[in-house]
XYZ file of C-alpha atoms in Angstrom:
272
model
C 168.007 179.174 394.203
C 171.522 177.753 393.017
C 169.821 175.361 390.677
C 167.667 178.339 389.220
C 171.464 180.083 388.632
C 172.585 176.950 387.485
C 170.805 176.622 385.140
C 170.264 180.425 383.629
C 174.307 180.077 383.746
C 173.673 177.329 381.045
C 171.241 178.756 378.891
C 173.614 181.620 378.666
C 176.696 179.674 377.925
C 174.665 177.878 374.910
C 173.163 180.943 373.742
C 177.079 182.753 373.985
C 178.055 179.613 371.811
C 175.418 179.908 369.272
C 175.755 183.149 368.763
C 179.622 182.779 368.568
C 178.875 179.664 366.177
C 176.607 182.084 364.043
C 178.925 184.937 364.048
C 181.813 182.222 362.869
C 179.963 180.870 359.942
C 182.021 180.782 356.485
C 180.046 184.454 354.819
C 179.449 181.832 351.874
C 177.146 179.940 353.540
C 174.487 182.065 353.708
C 172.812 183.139 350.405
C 176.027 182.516 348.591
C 177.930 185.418 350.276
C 176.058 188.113 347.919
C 177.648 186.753 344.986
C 174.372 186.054 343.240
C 173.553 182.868 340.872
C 176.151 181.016 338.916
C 178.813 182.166 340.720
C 181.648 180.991 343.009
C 181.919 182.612 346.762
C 185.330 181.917 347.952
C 187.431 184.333 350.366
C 190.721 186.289 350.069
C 193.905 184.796 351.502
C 195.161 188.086 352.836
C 191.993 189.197 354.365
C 189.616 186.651 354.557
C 187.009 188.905 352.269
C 184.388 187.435 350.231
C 185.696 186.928 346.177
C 182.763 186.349 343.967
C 183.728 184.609 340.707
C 181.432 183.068 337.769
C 181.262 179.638 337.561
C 182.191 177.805 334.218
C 180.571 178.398 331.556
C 179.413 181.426 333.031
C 180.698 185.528 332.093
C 180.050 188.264 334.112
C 177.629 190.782 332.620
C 177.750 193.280 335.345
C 180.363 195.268 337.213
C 183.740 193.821 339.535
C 181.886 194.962 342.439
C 178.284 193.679 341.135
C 178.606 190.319 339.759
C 176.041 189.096 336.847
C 176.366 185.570 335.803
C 174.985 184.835 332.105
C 175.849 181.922 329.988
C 179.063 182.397 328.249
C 177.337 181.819 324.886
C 175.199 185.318 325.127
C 178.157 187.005 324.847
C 180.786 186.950 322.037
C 179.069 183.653 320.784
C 181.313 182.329 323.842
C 184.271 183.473 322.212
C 183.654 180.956 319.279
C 184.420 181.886 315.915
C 181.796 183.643 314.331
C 179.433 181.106 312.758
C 180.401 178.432 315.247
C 177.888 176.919 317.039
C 178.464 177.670 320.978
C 177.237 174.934 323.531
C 178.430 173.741 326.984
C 180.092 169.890 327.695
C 177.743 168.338 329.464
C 180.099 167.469 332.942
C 181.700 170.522 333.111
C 179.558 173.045 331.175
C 182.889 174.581 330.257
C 182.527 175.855 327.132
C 182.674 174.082 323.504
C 183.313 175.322 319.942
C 181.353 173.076 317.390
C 180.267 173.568 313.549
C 176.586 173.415 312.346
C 175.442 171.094 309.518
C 176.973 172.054 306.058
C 180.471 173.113 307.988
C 183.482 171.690 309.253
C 186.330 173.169 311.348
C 189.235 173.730 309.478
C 190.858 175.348 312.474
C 193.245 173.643 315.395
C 192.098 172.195 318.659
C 189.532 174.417 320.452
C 190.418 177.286 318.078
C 187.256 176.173 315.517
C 187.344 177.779 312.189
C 184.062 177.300 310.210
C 183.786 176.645 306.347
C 181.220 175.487 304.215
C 182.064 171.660 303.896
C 182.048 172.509 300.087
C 185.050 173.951 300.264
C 187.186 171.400 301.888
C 187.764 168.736 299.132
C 184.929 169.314 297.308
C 182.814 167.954 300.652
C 184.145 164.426 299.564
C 182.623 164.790 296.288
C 184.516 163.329 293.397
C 186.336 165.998 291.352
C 184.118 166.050 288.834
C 181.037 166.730 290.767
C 179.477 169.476 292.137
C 179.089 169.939 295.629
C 175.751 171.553 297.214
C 173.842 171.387 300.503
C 169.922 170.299 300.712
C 167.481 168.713 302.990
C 166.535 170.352 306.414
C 170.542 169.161 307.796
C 172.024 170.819 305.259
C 173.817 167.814 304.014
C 176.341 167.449 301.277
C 174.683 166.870 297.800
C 177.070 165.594 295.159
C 175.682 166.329 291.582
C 178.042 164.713 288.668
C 178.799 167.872 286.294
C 177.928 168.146 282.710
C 179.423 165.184 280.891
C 179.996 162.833 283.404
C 177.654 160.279 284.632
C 177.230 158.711 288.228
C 178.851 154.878 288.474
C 179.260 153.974 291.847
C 175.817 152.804 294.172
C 175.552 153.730 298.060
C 175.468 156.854 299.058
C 179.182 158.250 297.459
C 178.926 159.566 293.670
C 181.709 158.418 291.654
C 181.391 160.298 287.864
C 182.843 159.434 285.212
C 182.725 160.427 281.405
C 179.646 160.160 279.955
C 181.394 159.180 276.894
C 183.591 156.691 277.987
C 183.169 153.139 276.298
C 184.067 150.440 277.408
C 186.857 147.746 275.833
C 185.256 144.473 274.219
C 185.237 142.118 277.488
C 185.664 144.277 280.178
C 183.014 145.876 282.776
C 182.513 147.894 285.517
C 183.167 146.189 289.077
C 182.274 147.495 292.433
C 183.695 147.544 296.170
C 181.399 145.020 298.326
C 178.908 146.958 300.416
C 180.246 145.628 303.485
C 183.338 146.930 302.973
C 182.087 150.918 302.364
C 183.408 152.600 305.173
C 186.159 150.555 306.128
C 188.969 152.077 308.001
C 193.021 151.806 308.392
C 193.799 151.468 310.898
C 190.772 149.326 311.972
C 190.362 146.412 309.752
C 192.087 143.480 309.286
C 195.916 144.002 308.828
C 198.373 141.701 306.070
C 201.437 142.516 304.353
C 201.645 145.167 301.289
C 204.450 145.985 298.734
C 205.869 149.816 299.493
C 204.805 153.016 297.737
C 205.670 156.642 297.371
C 202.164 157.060 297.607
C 202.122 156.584 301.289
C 202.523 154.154 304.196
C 198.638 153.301 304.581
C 197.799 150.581 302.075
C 194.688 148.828 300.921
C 194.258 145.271 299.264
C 191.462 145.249 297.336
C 190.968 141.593 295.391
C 188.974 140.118 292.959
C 187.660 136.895 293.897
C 186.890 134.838 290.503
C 189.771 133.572 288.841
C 189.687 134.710 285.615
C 188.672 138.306 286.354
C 191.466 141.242 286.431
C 191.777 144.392 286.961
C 192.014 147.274 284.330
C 191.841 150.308 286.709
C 190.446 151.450 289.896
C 189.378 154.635 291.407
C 189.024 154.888 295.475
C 186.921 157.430 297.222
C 188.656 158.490 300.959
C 187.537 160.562 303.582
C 190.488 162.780 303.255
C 192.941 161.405 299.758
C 189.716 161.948 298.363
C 190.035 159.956 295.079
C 192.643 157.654 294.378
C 193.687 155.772 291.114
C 196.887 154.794 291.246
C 197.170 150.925 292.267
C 200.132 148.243 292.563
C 199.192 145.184 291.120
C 200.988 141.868 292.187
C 201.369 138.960 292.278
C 199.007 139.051 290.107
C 196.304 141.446 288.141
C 193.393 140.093 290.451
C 194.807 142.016 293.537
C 194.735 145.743 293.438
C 197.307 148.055 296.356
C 196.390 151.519 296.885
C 197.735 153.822 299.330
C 197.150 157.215 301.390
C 199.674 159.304 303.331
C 197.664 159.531 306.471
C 195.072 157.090 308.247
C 191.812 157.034 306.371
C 187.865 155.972 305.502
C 187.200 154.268 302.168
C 184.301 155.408 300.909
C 183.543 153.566 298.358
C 185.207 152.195 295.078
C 184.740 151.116 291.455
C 186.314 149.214 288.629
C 186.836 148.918 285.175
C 188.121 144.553 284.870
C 188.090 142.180 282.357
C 186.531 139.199 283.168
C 182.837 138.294 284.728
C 183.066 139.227 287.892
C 181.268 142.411 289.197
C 182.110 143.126 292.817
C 185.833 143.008 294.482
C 186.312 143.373 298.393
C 189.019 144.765 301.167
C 191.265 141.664 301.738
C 192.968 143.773 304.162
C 194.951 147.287 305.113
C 198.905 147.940 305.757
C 199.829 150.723 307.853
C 203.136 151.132 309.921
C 201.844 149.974 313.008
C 200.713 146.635 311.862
């Protein structure tokens, strides 16, 4: 008979300890503590009462005492600017402001602003082209305007005068291919004179040695198109400059002399 009690005294004290164990589980560990999908069950300091709060990415559609998750993008457009395009980073799905195809933010940091691409620098068009949108990504069409003729190849339009002759022994010259796209800082740094024009220069050189340089026009990312050069030591090398870090586009040439193409010898900027 004592082990009988013995043992019932057991059972008991394992049932009193589950059900003690049971009764001191964290409320958030069963079905969330009533806080519903997408959100966060935490507790009160003060009282130790369940707080139910949306996860990121995540704005609550109901009430403070009914909490309704939804993605933040159903609502507001996420509080994106309207026309924005509202999405979710993919680590930590907070949320993230972008532009669609055909815009670009011409806002600060998170705060995205959306214009037509068109509108900002002519969408990298040259200034005497017309910029316009086509194809299913809406991408930037440049169409030379009335008078003016496309010069450059690749895919950056360069117009000039339809009109414009040419002087007895000169021709029209081109940036290498390889070079289209080049970026300072990023390629090869050298020495260049100084400029008002800015601190961010760009060696362009002809390589024969009886072809010169008459003028040049360069097509940046942001300058947008540049014609004023520096030429020493002699007319064979060509110095531009921007402001600010930038993309050449793409380039052309009027020179005198037989060769056609000229490349990048190399960028100056004030970190090199």
């Amino acid at each position: 008979m004592a082990g009988v009690t013995q043992t019932l005294t057991v059972l008991i004290e394992q049932l009193t300890l589950g059900w003690l164990a049971h009764a001191a589980m964290d409320s958030c560990y069963e079905n969330n503590g009533g806080c519903g999908e997408n959100a966060v069950c935490s507790h009160e300091s003060g009282t130790f009462a369940v707080v139910c709060k949306c996860q990121v990415g995540y704005i609550n559609s109901g009430s403070d005492s009914t909490l309704s998750c939804i993605d933040s993008c159903k609502r507001d457009n996420g509080g994106c600017q309207p026309g924005a395009v509202c999405s979710h980073d993919p680590v930590t799905f907070a949320v993230v402001c972008g532009c669609p195809d055909g815009f670009v933010n011409s806002g600060c940091g998170a705060d995205s602003k959306c214009v037509d691409v068109c509108e900002v620098r002519n969408g990298g068009c040259d200034p005497n082209a017309a910029c316009s949108h086509g194809g299913s990504n809406n991408a930037v069409v440049c169409t030379c305007k009335k008078g003016y003729t496309p010069v450059a190849s690749g895919s950056v339009t360069i117009c000039v005068q339809a009109t414009t002759t040419l002087a007895p022994g000169t021709q029209k010259a081109f940036l290498k291919d390889a070079h289209m796209g080049s970026m300072n800082p990023g390629f090869q740094t050298g020495q260049c004179p100084s400029s008002p024009d800015g601190p961010y220069g760009w060696h362009l050189l002809l390589q024969g040695t009886s072809t010169s340089f008459v003028s040049i026009s360069c097509l940046f990312k942001s300058a947008g198109v540049v014609t004023s050069m520096i030429q020493t030591p002699s007319n064979k090398h060509a110095y531009v400059f921007t402001p600010t870090a930038d993309t050449l586009l793409d380039a052309w040439a009027v020179v005198q002399g037989p060769d056609t193409e000229f490349v990048l010898s190399h960028v100056c900027n004030p970190g090199s």
